[in-house]
mmCIF file of C-alpha atoms (C1' of nucleotides) in Angstrom:
data_model
loop_
_atom_site.group_PDB
_atom_site.id
_atom_site.type_symbol
_atom_site.label_atom_id
_atom_site.label_comp_id
_atom_site.label_asym_id
_atom_site.label_seq_id
_atom_site.Cartn_x
_atom_site.Cartn_y
_atom_site.Cartn_z
ATOM 1 C CA MET A 350 -0.153 0.009 -0.161
ATOM 2 C CA ALA A 351 2.910 2.271 0.980
ATOM 3 C CA THR A 352 3.875 1.888 -2.872
ATOM 4 C CA ALA A 353 0.805 2.444 -4.302
ATOM 5 C CA ARG A 354 0.406 5.501 -2.654
ATOM 6 C CA SER A 355 3.817 6.581 -3.177
ATOM 7 C CA THR A 356 3.260 5.914 -7.043
ATOM 8 C CA ASN A 357 0.008 7.627 -7.109
ATOM 9 C CA THR A 358 1.798 10.613 -5.269
ATOM 10 C CA GLU A 359 4.506 10.592 -8.094
ATOM 11 C CA ASP A 360 2.040 10.678 -11.009
ATOM 12 C CA GLU A 361 0.180 13.541 -9.397
ATOM 13 C CA LEU A 362 3.272 15.299 -8.760
ATOM 14 C CA THR A 363 4.650 14.990 -12.799
ATOM 15 C CA SER A 364 0.949 15.476 -13.828
ATOM 16 C CA LEU A 365 1.176 18.889 -11.806
ATOM 17 C CA ALA A 366 4.515 19.709 -12.764
ATOM 18 C CA SER A 367 3.902 19.210 -16.447
ATOM 19 C CA ASP A 368 0.386 21.464 -16.434
ATOM 20 C CA LEU A 369 2.217 24.472 -14.325
ATOM 21 C CA ARG A 370 4.935 24.541 -16.533
ATOM 22 C CA LEU A 371 2.794 24.703 -19.994
ATOM 23 C CA ALA A 372 0.581 26.940 -18.349
ATOM 24 C CA CYS A 373 3.564 29.057 -16.831
ATOM 25 C CA GLN A 374 5.169 29.007 -20.260
ATOM 26 C CA GLN A 375 2.040 30.154 -21.814
ATOM 27 C CA ILE A 376 1.324 33.003 -19.936
ATOM 28 C CA SER A 377 5.071 34.416 -20.181
ATOM 29 C CA ARG A 378 5.141 33.433 -24.021
ATOM 30 C CA ARG A 379 2.189 35.901 -24.352
ATOM 31 C CA VAL A 380 3.167 38.491 -22.309
ATOM 32 C CA ARG A 381 6.627 38.663 -24.284
ATOM 33 C CA TYR A 382 4.892 39.229 -26.907
ATOM 34 C CA GLU A 383 1.973 41.000 -26.417
ATOM 35 C CA GLY A 384 3.739 43.267 -24.562
ATOM 36 C CA THR A 385 7.567 44.159 -26.047
ATOM 37 C CA LEU A 386 7.524 46.574 -28.927
ATOM 38 C CA ALA A 387 10.070 49.301 -27.932
ATOM 39 C CA ILE A 388 12.971 47.197 -26.705
ATOM 40 C CA ALA A 389 14.303 43.832 -26.867
ATOM 41 C CA PRO A 390 13.370 41.400 -24.258
ATOM 42 C CA HIS A 391 16.845 40.713 -23.057
ATOM 43 C CA LYS A 392 17.949 44.313 -23.180
ATOM 44 C CA PHE A 393 14.693 45.589 -21.091
ATOM 45 C CA SER A 394 15.695 42.612 -18.514
ATOM 46 C CA VAL A 395 18.831 44.119 -17.814
ATOM 47 C CA LEU A 396 16.989 47.744 -17.470
ATOM 48 C CA ALA A 397 14.376 46.137 -14.732
ATOM 49 C CA ARG A 398 17.637 44.282 -13.008
ATOM 50 C CA LEU A 399 19.040 47.785 -12.848
ATOM 51 C CA GLY A 400 15.691 48.982 -11.035
ATOM 52 C CA HIS A 401 16.991 48.668 -7.372
ATOM 53 C CA GLY A 402 20.959 50.279 -7.748
ATOM 54 C CA PRO A 403 23.850 50.207 -10.348
ATOM 55 C CA LEU A 404 25.300 46.285 -10.734
ATOM 56 C CA THR A 405 28.379 45.233 -12.311
ATOM 57 C CA PRO A 406 28.306 43.615 -15.589
ATOM 58 C CA GLY A 407 29.752 40.610 -13.842
ATOM 59 C CA GLU A 408 26.567 40.718 -11.821
ATOM 60 C CA LEU A 409 24.269 41.113 -14.669
ATOM 61 C CA ALA A 410 26.050 38.167 -16.685
ATOM 62 C CA GLU A 411 25.030 35.752 -13.536
ATOM 63 C CA ILE A 412 21.703 36.837 -12.998
ATOM 64 C CA GLU A 413 20.762 37.317 -16.600
ATOM 65 C CA ARG A 414 22.613 33.954 -16.888
ATOM 66 C CA VAL A 415 24.751 34.637 -20.066
ATOM 67 C CA THR A 416 28.356 35.087 -20.735
ATOM 68 C CA ALA A 417 30.481 38.246 -19.721
ATOM 69 C CA PRO A 418 31.130 39.280 -23.528
ATOM 70 C CA SER A 419 27.776 38.734 -24.202
ATOM 71 C CA MET A 420 26.539 41.049 -21.168
ATOM 72 C CA THR A 421 29.280 43.951 -22.362
ATOM 73 C CA LYS A 422 27.407 43.795 -25.859
ATOM 74 C CA THR A 423 24.315 44.232 -24.649
ATOM 75 C CA ILE A 424 25.624 47.160 -22.064
ATOM 76 C CA ASN A 425 27.105 48.563 -25.165
ATOM 77 C CA HIS A 426 23.905 48.822 -26.920
ATOM 78 C CA LEU A 427 22.114 50.357 -23.793
ATOM 79 C CA ALA A 428 25.144 52.801 -23.415
ATOM 80 C CA GLU A 429 24.997 53.926 -27.056
ATOM 81 C CA ALA A 430 21.030 54.311 -26.651
ATOM 82 C CA GLY A 431 21.651 56.693 -23.519
ATOM 83 C CA LEU A 432 19.477 53.861 -21.493
ATOM 84 C CA VAL A 433 22.481 53.118 -18.810
ATOM 85 C CA GLU A 434 26.019 54.594 -18.328
ATOM 86 C CA ARG A 435 29.072 53.221 -16.956
ATOM 87 C CA ARG A 436 30.777 54.306 -13.829
ATOM 88 C CA PRO A 437 34.156 53.505 -12.386
ATOM 89 C CA HIS A 438 34.029 50.986 -9.242
ATOM 90 C CA PRO A 439 34.711 53.230 -5.947
ATOM 91 C CA ASP A 440 36.930 50.482 -4.365
ATOM 92 C CA ASP A 441 37.724 48.195 -7.328
ATOM 93 C CA GLY A 442 39.416 49.628 -10.372
ATOM 94 C CA ARG A 443 38.806 46.627 -12.274
ATOM 95 C CA GLN A 444 35.074 46.782 -11.833
ATOM 96 C CA VAL A 445 32.397 49.230 -13.541
ATOM 97 C CA LEU A 446 29.206 49.997 -12.232
ATOM 98 C CA ILE A 447 26.357 50.230 -14.599
ATOM 99 C CA SER A 448 23.298 52.303 -13.749
ATOM 100 C CA ARG A 449 20.291 53.414 -15.565
ATOM 101 C CA THR A 450 19.962 57.143 -16.822
ATOM 102 C CA PRO A 451 17.150 59.067 -16.621
ATOM 103 C CA ALA A 452 16.117 57.699 -20.061
ATOM 104 C CA GLY A 453 16.562 54.486 -18.735
ATOM 105 C CA ASP A 454 14.163 54.936 -16.002
ATOM 106 C CA ASP A 455 11.361 56.582 -18.447
ATOM 107 C CA LEU A 456 11.683 53.824 -21.226
ATOM 108 C CA PHE A 457 11.377 50.864 -18.243
ATOM 109 C CA ASP A 458 8.202 52.420 -16.833
ATOM 110 C CA ARG A 459 6.722 53.047 -19.942
ATOM 111 C CA VAL A 460 7.533 49.199 -21.766
ATOM 112 C CA ALA A 461 6.515 47.612 -18.029
ATOM 113 C CA GLY A 462 3.242 49.761 -18.776
ATOM 114 C CA GLN A 463 2.691 48.443 -22.164
ATOM 115 C CA ARG A 464 3.541 44.712 -21.007
ATOM 116 C CA ASP A 465 1.205 44.791 -17.909
ATOM 117 C CA THR A 466 -1.545 45.589 -19.990
ATOM 118 C CA TRP A 467 -2.066 42.674 -21.617
ATOM 119 C CA MET A 468 -2.371 40.977 -18.446
ATOM 120 C CA SER A 469 -4.683 43.163 -16.837
ATOM 121 C CA GLY A 470 -7.021 42.214 -19.765
ATOM 122 C CA GLN A 471 -6.968 39.037 -19.192
ATOM 123 C CA LEU A 472 -7.331 39.546 -15.197
ATOM 124 C CA SER A 473 -10.421 41.926 -16.199
ATOM 125 C CA GLU A 474 -12.274 39.156 -17.807
ATOM 126 C CA LEU A 475 -11.976 36.740 -14.595
ATOM 127 C CA SER A 476 -14.385 36.614 -11.815
ATOM 128 C CA ASP A 477 -13.565 38.312 -8.178
ATOM 129 C CA ALA A 478 -13.269 35.043 -6.973
ATOM 130 C CA GLU A 479 -10.953 33.884 -9.760
ATOM 131 C CA ARG A 480 -8.757 37.052 -9.295
ATOM 132 C CA ALA A 481 -8.883 36.558 -5.192
ATOM 133 C CA GLU A 482 -7.842 32.874 -5.968
ATOM 134 C CA LEU A 483 -4.799 33.965 -8.065
ATOM 135 C CA ARG A 484 -3.882 36.358 -5.231
ATOM 136 C CA ARG A 485 -3.903 33.731 -2.743
ATOM 137 C CA VAL A 486 -1.862 31.350 -4.812
ATOM 138 C CA LEU A 487 0.754 33.788 -5.695
ATOM 139 C CA PRO A 488 2.814 32.732 -2.606
ATOM 140 C CA VAL A 489 3.025 29.174 -3.699
ATOM 141 C CA LEU A 490 4.121 30.112 -7.265
ATOM 142 C CA ASN A 491 6.866 32.524 -5.774
ATOM 143 C CA LYS A 492 7.935 29.316 -3.883
ATOM 144 C CA VAL A 493 7.885 26.910 -6.528
ATOM 145 C CA ALA A 494 10.117 29.924 -8.801
ATOM 146 C CA GLY A 495 12.773 29.530 -5.984
ATOM 147 C CA ARG A 496 12.156 33.106 -4.197
ATOM 148 C CA MET B 1395 -17.726 56.224 -4.623
ATOM 149 C CA ALA B 1396 -17.900 54.314 -7.808
ATOM 150 C CA THR B 1397 -15.205 56.189 -8.816
ATOM 151 C CA ALA B 1398 -12.756 55.429 -5.419
ATOM 152 C CA ARG B 1399 -13.872 51.573 -5.589
ATOM 153 C CA SER B 1400 -12.973 51.624 -9.209
ATOM 154 C CA THR B 1401 -9.586 53.088 -8.980
ATOM 155 C CA ASN B 1402 -9.013 50.447 -6.301
ATOM 156 C CA THR B 1403 -9.796 47.710 -8.290
ATOM 157 C CA GLU B 1404 -7.743 49.385 -11.191
ATOM 158 C CA ASP B 1405 -4.630 49.250 -8.716
ATOM 159 C CA GLU B 1406 -5.535 45.841 -7.424
ATOM 160 C CA LEU B 1407 -5.617 44.444 -11.179
ATOM 161 C CA THR B 1408 -2.447 46.136 -12.150
ATOM 162 C CA SER B 1409 -0.716 44.742 -9.104
ATOM 163 C CA LEU B 1410 -2.135 41.190 -9.639
ATOM 164 C CA ALA B 1411 -0.673 41.574 -13.115
ATOM 165 C CA SER B 1412 2.663 42.097 -12.362
ATOM 166 C CA ASP B 1413 3.094 40.065 -9.292
ATOM 167 C CA LEU B 1414 1.624 37.063 -11.737
ATOM 168 C CA ARG B 1415 3.652 38.179 -14.877
ATOM 169 C CA LEU B 1416 6.868 38.124 -12.748
ATOM 170 C CA ALA B 1417 6.176 34.848 -11.327
ATOM 171 C CA CYS B 1418 5.302 32.908 -14.430
ATOM 172 C CA GLN B 1419 8.239 34.617 -16.254
ATOM 173 C CA GLN B 1420 10.461 33.400 -13.455
ATOM 174 C CA ILE B 1421 9.129 29.745 -13.416
ATOM 175 C CA SER B 1422 9.498 29.566 -17.063
ATOM 176 C CA ARG B 1423 13.076 30.974 -16.939
ATOM 177 C CA ARG B 1424 13.964 27.924 -14.554
ATOM 178 C CA VAL B 1425 12.419 25.411 -16.479
ATOM 179 C CA ARG B 1426 14.052 26.409 -19.581
ATOM 180 C CA TYR B 1427 17.167 26.928 -18.404
ATOM 181 C CA GLU B 1428 17.337 23.790 -16.002
ATOM 182 C CA GLY B 1429 15.872 21.615 -18.217
ATOM 183 C CA THR B 1430 16.666 21.313 -21.700
ATOM 184 C CA LEU B 1431 20.394 20.155 -22.767
ATOM 185 C CA ALA B 1432 19.745 17.785 -25.682
ATOM 186 C CA ILE B 1433 17.969 20.066 -27.907
ATOM 187 C CA ALA B 1434 17.638 23.719 -28.532
ATOM 188 C CA PRO B 1435 13.956 25.056 -27.007
ATOM 189 C CA HIS B 1436 12.661 26.193 -30.184
ATOM 190 C CA LYS B 1437 13.280 22.876 -31.953
ATOM 191 C CA PHE B 1438 11.927 21.145 -28.951
ATOM 192 C CA SER B 1439 8.534 23.168 -29.065
ATOM 193 C CA VAL B 1440 8.006 22.285 -32.552
ATOM 194 C CA LEU B 1441 8.373 18.593 -31.948
ATOM 195 C CA ALA B 1442 5.891 19.289 -28.893
ATOM 196 C CA ARG B 1443 3.368 20.703 -31.443
ATOM 197 C CA LEU B 1444 3.999 17.662 -33.444
ATOM 198 C CA GLY B 1445 2.462 15.374 -30.563
ATOM 199 C CA HIS B 1446 -0.901 15.269 -31.859
ATOM 200 C CA GLY B 1447 -0.487 14.562 -35.432
ATOM 201 C CA PRO B 1448 0.988 16.376 -38.616
ATOM 202 C CA LEU B 1449 0.987 19.850 -39.196
ATOM 203 C CA THR B 1450 1.933 22.221 -42.087
ATOM 204 C CA PRO B 1451 5.081 24.387 -42.145
ATOM 205 C CA GLY B 1452 2.765 27.328 -42.434
ATOM 206 C CA GLU B 1453 0.536 26.256 -39.429
ATOM 207 C CA LEU B 1454 3.638 25.403 -37.410
ATOM 208 C CA ALA B 1455 4.971 29.001 -38.427
ATOM 209 C CA GLU B 1456 1.903 30.684 -37.102
ATOM 210 C CA ILE B 1457 1.411 28.386 -33.933
ATOM 211 C CA GLU B 1458 5.225 29.295 -32.911
ATOM 212 C CA ARG B 1459 5.013 33.065 -33.632
ATOM 213 C CA VAL B 1460 7.792 33.052 -36.189
ATOM 214 C CA THR B 1461 7.938 33.261 -40.391
ATOM 215 C CA ALA B 1462 7.552 30.830 -43.152
ATOM 216 C CA PRO B 1463 11.484 30.796 -43.892
ATOM 217 C CA SER B 1464 12.409 30.743 -40.107
ATOM 218 C CA MET B 1465 10.162 27.283 -39.850
ATOM 219 C CA THR B 1466 11.768 26.243 -43.083
ATOM 220 C CA LYS B 1467 15.107 26.192 -41.590
ATOM 221 C CA THR B 1468 14.139 24.639 -37.864
ATOM 222 C CA ILE B 1469 12.241 21.995 -39.564
ATOM 223 C CA ASN B 1470 15.540 21.297 -42.310
ATOM 224 C CA HIS B 1471 17.373 20.891 -39.017
ATOM 225 C CA LEU B 1472 14.819 18.420 -37.413
ATOM 226 C CA ALA B 1473 14.601 16.751 -40.689
ATOM 227 C CA GLU B 1474 18.900 16.460 -40.989
ATOM 228 C CA ALA B 1475 18.464 14.945 -37.154
ATOM 229 C CA GLY B 1476 16.157 12.559 -38.089
ATOM 230 C CA LEU B 1477 13.618 13.549 -35.762
ATOM 231 C CA VAL B 1478 10.884 14.766 -37.924
ATOM 232 C CA GLU B 1479 9.974 14.291 -41.951
ATOM 233 C CA ARG B 1480 8.308 15.763 -44.606
ATOM 234 C CA ARG B 1481 5.397 14.200 -46.345
ATOM 235 C CA PRO B 1482 3.415 15.218 -49.377
ATOM 236 C CA HIS B 1483 -0.558 16.716 -48.802
ATOM 237 C CA PRO B 1484 -2.890 14.221 -49.866
ATOM 238 C CA ASP B 1485 -5.242 16.814 -51.192
ATOM 239 C CA ASP B 1486 -3.187 19.957 -51.899
ATOM 240 C CA GLY B 1487 0.041 19.591 -53.780
ATOM 241 C CA ARG B 1488 1.642 22.814 -52.481
ATOM 242 C CA GLN B 1489 1.442 21.958 -48.954
ATOM 243 C CA VAL B 1490 3.988 19.386 -46.909
ATOM 244 C CA LEU B 1491 2.806 17.659 -43.833
ATOM 245 C CA ILE B 1492 5.291 17.323 -41.056
ATOM 246 C CA SER B 1493 5.033 14.767 -38.439
ATOM 247 C CA ARG B 1494 7.522 13.458 -35.732
ATOM 248 C CA THR B 1495 9.507 10.158 -36.489
ATOM 249 C CA PRO B 1496 10.059 7.486 -34.154
ATOM 250 C CA ALA B 1497 13.342 8.995 -33.227
ATOM 251 C CA GLY B 1498 11.578 12.568 -32.738
ATOM 252 C CA ASP B 1499 8.934 10.848 -30.524
ATOM 253 C CA ASP B 1500 11.394 9.164 -28.155
ATOM 254 C CA LEU B 1501 13.763 12.538 -27.801
ATOM 255 C CA PHE B 1502 10.716 14.611 -27.158
ATOM 256 C CA ASP B 1503 9.755 11.934 -24.289
ATOM 257 C CA ARG B 1504 13.146 12.119 -22.819
ATOM 258 C CA VAL B 1505 13.658 15.482 -22.872
ATOM 259 C CA ALA B 1506 9.814 16.252 -21.618
ATOM 260 C CA GLY B 1507 10.859 14.152 -18.934
ATOM 261 C CA GLN B 1508 14.309 15.903 -17.968
ATOM 262 C CA ARG B 1509 12.498 19.177 -18.321
ATOM 263 C CA ASP B 1510 9.825 18.184 -15.427
ATOM 264 C CA THR B 1511 12.445 16.796 -13.093
ATOM 265 C CA TRP B 1512 13.370 20.713 -11.968
ATOM 266 C CA MET B 1513 9.460 21.561 -11.701
ATOM 267 C CA SER B 1514 8.628 17.946 -10.080
ATOM 268 C CA GLY B 1515 11.658 19.095 -7.426
ATOM 269 C CA GLN B 1516 10.076 22.241 -6.638
ATOM 270 C CA LEU B 1517 6.623 21.144 -5.989
ATOM 271 C CA SER B 1518 8.087 18.014 -3.909
ATOM 272 C CA GLU B 1519 9.350 20.724 -1.361
ATOM 273 C CA LEU B 1520 5.526 22.065 -1.311
ATOM 274 C CA SER B 1521 2.775 21.067 1.738
ATOM 275 C CA ASP B 1522 -0.167 18.832 0.123
ATOM 276 C CA ALA B 1523 -2.252 21.717 0.909
ATOM 277 C CA GLU B 1524 -0.200 23.898 -1.448
ATOM 278 C CA ARG B 1525 0.003 21.422 -4.082
ATOM 279 C CA ALA B 1526 -3.654 21.014 -3.826
ATOM 280 C CA GLU B 1527 -3.718 24.852 -4.127
ATOM 281 C CA LEU B 1528 -2.460 25.039 -7.153
ATOM 282 C CA ARG B 1529 -4.117 22.377 -8.955
ATOM 283 C CA ARG B 1530 -7.399 24.310 -7.851
ATOM 284 C CA VAL B 1531 -6.034 27.459 -9.393
ATOM 285 C CA LEU B 1532 -4.684 25.825 -12.771
ATOM 286 C CA PRO B 1533 -7.830 26.347 -14.606
ATOM 287 C CA VAL B 1534 -7.704 30.334 -14.043
ATOM 288 C CA LEU B 1535 -4.010 30.367 -14.932
ATOM 289 C CA ASN B 1536 -5.361 28.438 -18.383
ATOM 290 C CA LYS B 1537 -7.771 31.066 -19.008
ATOM 291 C CA VAL B 1538 -5.691 33.957 -18.700
ATOM 292 C CA ALA B 1539 -3.058 32.205 -20.883
ATOM 293 C CA GLY B 1540 -6.336 32.524 -23.179
ATOM 294 C CA ARG B 1541 -7.253 28.807 -23.624
ATOM 295 C "C1'" DT C 468 49.208 34.637 -10.128
ATOM 296 C "C1'" DA C 469 43.833 35.748 -9.904
ATOM 297 C "C1'" DT C 470 39.856 38.624 -11.206
ATOM 298 C "C1'" DT C 471 37.140 41.920 -14.129
ATOM 299 C "C1'" DG C 472 35.975 43.289 -17.931
ATOM 300 C "C1'" DT C 473 36.723 44.085 -23.043
ATOM 301 C "C1'" DT C 474 37.780 42.545 -28.431
ATOM 302 C "C1'" DA C 475 38.019 39.218 -32.005
ATOM 303 C "C1'" DT C 476 35.748 35.632 -34.163
ATOM 304 C "C1'" DA C 477 32.573 32.056 -35.225
ATOM 305 C "C1'" DC C 478 27.826 29.874 -34.862
ATOM 306 C "C1'" DT C 479 22.518 30.024 -34.260
ATOM 307 C "C1'" DC C 480 18.158 32.040 -34.967
ATOM 308 C "C1'" DT C 481 15.272 35.325 -36.931
ATOM 309 C "C1'" DA C 482 13.924 38.319 -40.454
ATOM 310 C "C1'" DT C 483 13.214 40.686 -45.391
ATOM 311 C "C1'" DA C 484 13.005 39.917 -50.373
ATOM 312 C "C1'" DA C 485 12.952 37.027 -54.345
ATOM 313 C "C1'" DC C 486 12.033 32.705 -56.387
ATOM 314 C "C1'" DT C 487 9.679 27.999 -57.567
ATOM 315 C "C1'" DA C 488 5.479 24.742 -57.947
ATOM 316 C "C1'" DT C 489 0.684 24.395 -57.199
ATOM 317 C "C1'" DA C 490 -4.640 26.035 -57.063
ATOM 318 C "C1'" DT D 515 -3.804 35.775 -59.798
ATOM 319 C "C1'" DA D 516 -3.094 34.151 -55.046
ATOM 320 C "C1'" DT D 517 -0.868 30.636 -51.800
ATOM 321 C "C1'" DA D 518 2.585 27.282 -50.240
ATOM 322 C "C1'" DG D 519 6.826 26.453 -49.368
ATOM 323 C "C1'" DT D 520 11.752 27.315 -50.063
ATOM 324 C "C1'" DT D 521 16.193 29.745 -50.924
ATOM 325 C "C1'" DA D 522 19.021 33.835 -50.667
ATOM 326 C "C1'" DT D 523 20.858 37.426 -47.584
ATOM 327 C "C1'" DA D 524 21.425 40.341 -43.868
ATOM 328 C "C1'" DG D 525 21.070 41.427 -39.082
ATOM 329 C "C1'" DA D 526 20.753 40.222 -33.531
ATOM 330 C "C1'" DG D 527 21.983 37.722 -29.955
ATOM 331 C "C1'" DT D 528 25.348 34.593 -27.740
ATOM 332 C "C1'" DA D 529 29.421 31.383 -27.044
ATOM 333 C "C1'" DT D 530 34.677 30.469 -26.559
ATOM 334 C "C1'" DA D 531 39.137 32.460 -26.853
ATOM 335 C "C1'" DA D 532 42.394 35.926 -26.616
ATOM 336 C "C1'" DC D 533 43.903 40.221 -24.174
ATOM 337 C "C1'" DA D 534 44.547 44.612 -21.354
ATOM 338 C "C1'" DA D 535 43.971 46.336 -16.573
ATOM 339 C "C1'" DT D 536 43.821 46.186 -11.734
ATOM 340 C "C1'" DA D 537 44.305 43.310 -7.154
#
DNA sequence: TATTGTTATACTCTATAACTATA
DNA sequence: TATAGTTATAGAGTATAACAATA
């Protein structure tokens, strides 16, 4: 019976894993396609990371899971567009601090708003009860996401 | 009062939209990075679409939201790898039907299993109540995703 | 000598434009 | 003439390897 119960639990886990993955992937895909027009997704993502203060290229590369040279290129594009700027690190001459410019702040706010427009539209078609259900389950989703 | 309530509702909607988006994106990103090693994501996605029967390149391009030439290239790679095959359309000589080969079925099953391993691991660390909560909210998530 | 960041080079994925075959 | 698919060519993003500057 322990075996049967274990197998059952495992099947349920696998099925839930697959269903939840598909739902989250579909939502991400739609958000991605419906929202971003003014800036490429990976560039927008870097701008988002800089929202709480400056970061080094190395930190950004690790967070975004790309190599250091790739991040350098992305930073170059953003800097040429006037959206971020490089500043020398106060304590370590090897490092560089990347921060958003006011133009970067503006663009981020604008695109972030656009992006959530689609999601808000989808949510507005739900019932109050369904939205409350989503709100309640958010902590669990964040746990799954690993934060 | 109608205005106050409306504003409040709007704020809640925006906040929920943003939180839900972030959670889903984070989960998708982790699934993507943790899982797929044996095949590139966009190729795997095409294999997945062919799970319920053959499709034409045009249909695949539309579903995957890429241009027809891009899909042709992806199909070429998959065909060269022996994972899909082209067959003439029975009714319309202009069209082509793409279907998975047995090797394509095998690879899909294997990678799909790997991919859900990470998600299953995350889910296994939740309580029974939390998993039940996720299971209950899935239909709402699918509604948000637009299906 | 180790670390941080950049430059050099190549590969993959995607797109637009032009072409072929069939309806 | 319109449609489905492919081929030609170019642009964007990423990776590995090699290099420069600082700790």
